[in-house]
Amino acid sequence: MSDGIVESAAAEPALADKVNWLIDRARPAGCGPYTNAEPTALIGRVTGVRVSHTTVWKLRNGAGGEPADES
């Protein structure tokens, strides 16, 4: 029974894959790839939560976990 749970968890995409998927698909048609600073500004504007472009870089490259509020 636990084997199915382990297999499901192993098939789950990494956080970096999810972040990159979202950033790649969230940009307007005809717009080039986002820099790390652009999602940072969007996050701040929409949520009021400040994150650095370094935090976004870490998330996109698998170097960071869940970011803390940097305000």
Tab-separated table of N, CA and C in Angstrom, residues 5-70:
chain	number	residue	atom	x	y	z
A	5	ILE	N	2.150	5.155	-2.719
A	5	ILE	CA	2.383	6.514	-2.246
A	5	ILE	C	3.797	6.947	-2.600
A	6	VAL	N	4.754	6.089	-2.400
A	6	VAL	CA	6.139	6.412	-2.724
A	6	VAL	C	6.284	6.653	-4.220
A	7	GLU	N	5.677	5.802	-5.037
A	7	GLU	CA	5.754	5.969	-6.484
A	7	GLU	C	5.102	7.275	-6.924
A	8	SER	N	3.988	7.653	-6.320
A	8	SER	CA	3.319	8.899	-6.660
A	8	SER	C	4.192	10.093	-6.313
A	9	ALA	N	4.814	10.043	-5.146
A	9	ALA	CA	5.673	11.142	-4.720
A	9	ALA	C	6.880	11.252	-5.636
A	10	ALA	N	7.422	10.137	-6.082
A	10	ALA	CA	8.586	10.162	-6.954
A	10	ALA	C	8.238	10.755	-8.312
A	11	ALA	N	7.006	10.608	-8.772
A	11	ALA	CA	6.591	11.122	-10.060
A	11	ALA	C	6.259	12.618	-10.009
A	12	GLU	N	6.146	13.178	-8.843
A	12	GLU	CA	5.825	14.594	-8.666
A	12	GLU	C	6.964	15.461	-9.193
A	13	PRO	N	6.673	16.440	-10.063
A	13	PRO	CA	7.743	17.313	-10.562
A	13	PRO	C	8.384	18.118	-9.432
A	14	ALA	N	9.649	18.414	-9.595
A	14	ALA	CA	10.376	19.216	-8.610
A	14	ALA	C	9.804	20.636	-8.593
A	15	LEU	N	9.989	21.332	-7.485
A	15	LEU	CA	9.513	22.702	-7.359
A	15	LEU	C	10.090	23.574	-8.468
A	16	ALA	N	11.369	23.417	-8.790
A	16	ALA	CA	11.986	24.213	-9.859
A	16	ALA	C	11.261	23.988	-11.184
A	17	ASP	N	10.884	22.752	-11.476
A	17	ASP	CA	10.158	22.456	-12.712
A	17	ASP	C	8.798	23.162	-12.725
A	18	LYS	N	8.130	23.174	-11.590
A	18	LYS	CA	6.821	23.820	-11.500
A	18	LYS	C	6.946	25.332	-11.671
A	19	VAL	N	7.935	25.916	-11.018
A	19	VAL	CA	8.143	27.369	-11.116
A	19	VAL	C	8.471	27.750	-12.552
A	20	ASN	N	9.375	27.027	-13.186
A	20	ASN	CA	9.735	27.325	-14.572
A	20	ASN	C	8.560	27.125	-15.516
A	21	TRP	N	7.763	26.101	-15.300
A	21	TRP	CA	6.572	25.860	-16.118
A	21	TRP	C	5.640	27.057	-16.024
A	22	LEU	N	5.394	27.517	-14.810
A	22	LEU	CA	4.485	28.641	-14.606
A	22	LEU	C	5.034	29.911	-15.238
A	23	ILE	N	6.287	30.218	-15.003
A	23	ILE	CA	6.879	31.439	-15.548
A	23	ILE	C	6.903	31.392	-17.073
A	24	ASP	N	7.215	30.242	-17.639
A	24	ASP	CA	7.257	30.109	-19.102
A	24	ASP	C	5.890	30.310	-19.743
A	25	ARG	N	4.824	29.952	-19.045
A	25	ARG	CA	3.484	30.020	-19.620
A	25	ARG	C	2.698	31.255	-19.205
A	26	ALA	N	3.188	32.005	-18.253
A	26	ALA	CA	2.453	33.158	-17.751
A	26	ALA	C	2.717	34.420	-18.563
A	27	ARG	N	3.727	34.413	-19.402
A	27	ARG	CA	4.051	35.631	-20.142
A	27	ARG	C	3.089	35.817	-21.322
A	28	PRO	N	2.882	37.075	-21.707
A	28	PRO	CA	1.983	37.356	-22.844
A	28	PRO	C	2.529	36.776	-24.147
A	29	ALA	N	1.635	36.470	-25.062
A	29	ALA	CA	2.042	35.952	-26.369
A	29	ALA	C	2.934	36.977	-27.058
A	30	GLY	N	3.967	36.487	-27.707
A	30	GLY	CA	4.880	37.356	-28.427
A	30	GLY	C	5.951	37.982	-27.564
A	31	CYS	N	5.904	37.740	-26.288
A	31	CYS	CA	6.892	38.283	-25.351
A	31	CYS	C	7.993	37.246	-25.152
A	32	GLY	N	9.228	37.697	-25.080
A	32	GLY	CA	10.339	36.782	-24.854
A	32	GLY	C	10.322	36.242	-23.435
A	33	PRO	N	11.283	35.393	-23.102
A	33	PRO	CA	11.342	34.825	-21.743
A	33	PRO	C	11.503	35.909	-20.678
A	34	TYR	N	10.888	35.678	-19.548
A	34	TYR	CA	11.020	36.594	-18.429
A	34	TYR	C	12.418	36.510	-17.828
A	35	THR	N	12.920	37.649	-17.384
A	35	THR	CA	14.109	37.661	-16.539
A	35	THR	C	13.639	37.306	-15.136
A	36	ASN	N	14.545	37.054	-14.228
A	36	ASN	CA	14.142	36.752	-12.845
A	36	ASN	C	13.547	37.973	-12.155
A	37	ALA	N	13.924	39.164	-12.588
A	37	ALA	CA	13.394	40.379	-11.970
A	37	ALA	C	11.923	40.607	-12.303
A	38	GLU	N	11.473	40.178	-13.474
A	38	GLU	CA	10.081	40.409	-13.873
A	38	GLU	C	9.077	39.633	-13.012
A	39	PRO	N	9.251	38.324	-12.785
A	39	PRO	CA	8.325	37.643	-11.868
A	39	PRO	C	8.416	38.197	-10.446
A	40	THR	N	9.607	38.646	-10.054
A	40	THR	CA	9.775	39.238	-8.728
A	40	THR	C	8.871	40.455	-8.580
A	41	ALA	N	8.883	41.327	-9.573
A	41	ALA	CA	8.039	42.518	-9.536
A	41	ALA	C	6.552	42.149	-9.567
A	42	LEU	N	6.197	41.168	-10.389
A	42	LEU	CA	4.802	40.732	-10.467
A	42	LEU	C	4.317	40.153	-9.140
A	43	ILE	N	5.141	39.352	-8.498
A	43	ILE	CA	4.777	38.769	-7.199
A	43	ILE	C	4.511	39.880	-6.195
A	44	GLY	N	5.410	40.857	-6.153
A	44	GLY	CA	5.235	41.976	-5.220
A	44	GLY	C	3.990	42.779	-5.498
A	45	ARG	N	3.745	43.063	-6.774
A	45	ARG	CA	2.584	43.873	-7.151
A	45	ARG	C	1.273	43.154	-6.850
A	46	VAL	N	1.198	41.874	-7.119
A	46	VAL	CA	-0.052	41.122	-6.961
A	46	VAL	C	-0.311	40.709	-5.517
A	47	THR	N	0.739	40.266	-4.822
A	47	THR	CA	0.543	39.720	-3.477
A	47	THR	C	0.964	40.653	-2.352
A	48	GLY	N	1.803	41.636	-2.672
A	48	GLY	CA	2.344	42.503	-1.629
A	48	GLY	C	3.512	41.871	-0.891
A	49	VAL	N	3.898	40.676	-1.301
A	49	VAL	CA	5.025	39.970	-0.682
A	49	VAL	C	6.284	40.301	-1.470
A	50	ARG	N	7.309	40.747	-0.771
A	50	ARG	CA	8.566	41.074	-1.430
A	50	ARG	C	9.476	39.850	-1.445
A	51	VAL	N	9.938	39.494	-2.643
A	51	VAL	CA	10.950	38.462	-2.806
A	51	VAL	C	12.026	39.045	-3.703
A	52	SER	N	13.238	38.590	-3.564
A	52	SER	CA	14.327	39.108	-4.378
A	52	SER	C	14.443	38.325	-5.679
A	53	HIS	N	15.120	38.925	-6.652
A	53	HIS	CA	15.347	38.195	-7.900
A	53	HIS	C	16.247	36.996	-7.651
A	54	THR	N	17.075	37.064	-6.604
A	54	THR	CA	17.917	35.918	-6.227
A	54	THR	C	17.050	34.768	-5.744
A	55	THR	N	15.994	35.066	-5.004
A	55	THR	CA	15.074	34.031	-4.542
A	55	THR	C	14.404	33.353	-5.725
A	56	VAL	N	13.974	34.143	-6.706
A	56	VAL	CA	13.356	33.571	-7.904
A	56	VAL	C	14.375	32.702	-8.636
A	57	TRP	N	15.613	33.174	-8.749
A	57	TRP	CA	16.668	32.385	-9.397
A	57	TRP	C	16.841	31.045	-8.686
A	58	LYS	N	16.898	31.089	-7.347
A	58	LYS	CA	17.065	29.858	-6.567
A	58	LYS	C	15.895	28.902	-6.799
A	59	LEU	N	14.673	29.420	-6.814
A	59	LEU	CA	13.503	28.577	-7.051
A	59	LEU	C	13.550	27.952	-8.439
A	60	ARG	N	13.959	28.737	-9.425
A	60	ARG	CA	14.000	28.239	-10.802
A	60	ARG	C	15.102	27.218	-11.019
A	61	ASN	N	16.136	27.257	-10.190
A	61	ASN	CA	17.277	26.345	-10.358
A	61	ASN	C	17.335	25.241	-9.314
A	62	GLY	N	16.318	25.152	-8.471
A	62	GLY	CA	16.274	24.088	-7.467
A	62	GLY	C	17.199	24.327	-6.290
A	63	ALA	N	17.691	25.539	-6.136
A	63	ALA	CA	18.620	25.844	-5.055
A	63	ALA	C	17.924	26.355	-3.801
A	64	GLY	N	16.624	26.596	-3.864
A	64	GLY	CA	15.920	27.141	-2.705
A	64	GLY	C	14.606	26.432	-2.482
A	65	GLY	N	14.132	26.512	-1.260
A	65	GLY	CA	12.828	25.963	-0.929
A	65	GLY	C	11.794	27.070	-0.935
A	66	GLU	N	10.816	26.942	-0.109
A	66	GLU	CA	9.751	27.921	0.013
A	66	GLU	C	10.341	29.252	0.494
A	67	PRO	N	10.144	30.344	-0.260
A	67	PRO	CA	10.717	31.632	0.154
A	67	PRO	C	9.983	32.219	1.342
A	68	ALA	N	10.715	32.936	2.175
A	68	ALA	CA	10.112	33.657	3.295
A	68	ALA	C	9.800	35.077	2.822
A	69	ASP	N	8.864	35.731	3.461
A	69	ASP	CA	8.541	37.109	3.148
A	69	ASP	C	9.765	37.956	3.443
A	70	GLU	N	10.233	38.713	2.468
A	70	GLU	CA	11.434	39.524	2.633
A	70	GLU	C	11.120	40.979	2.908
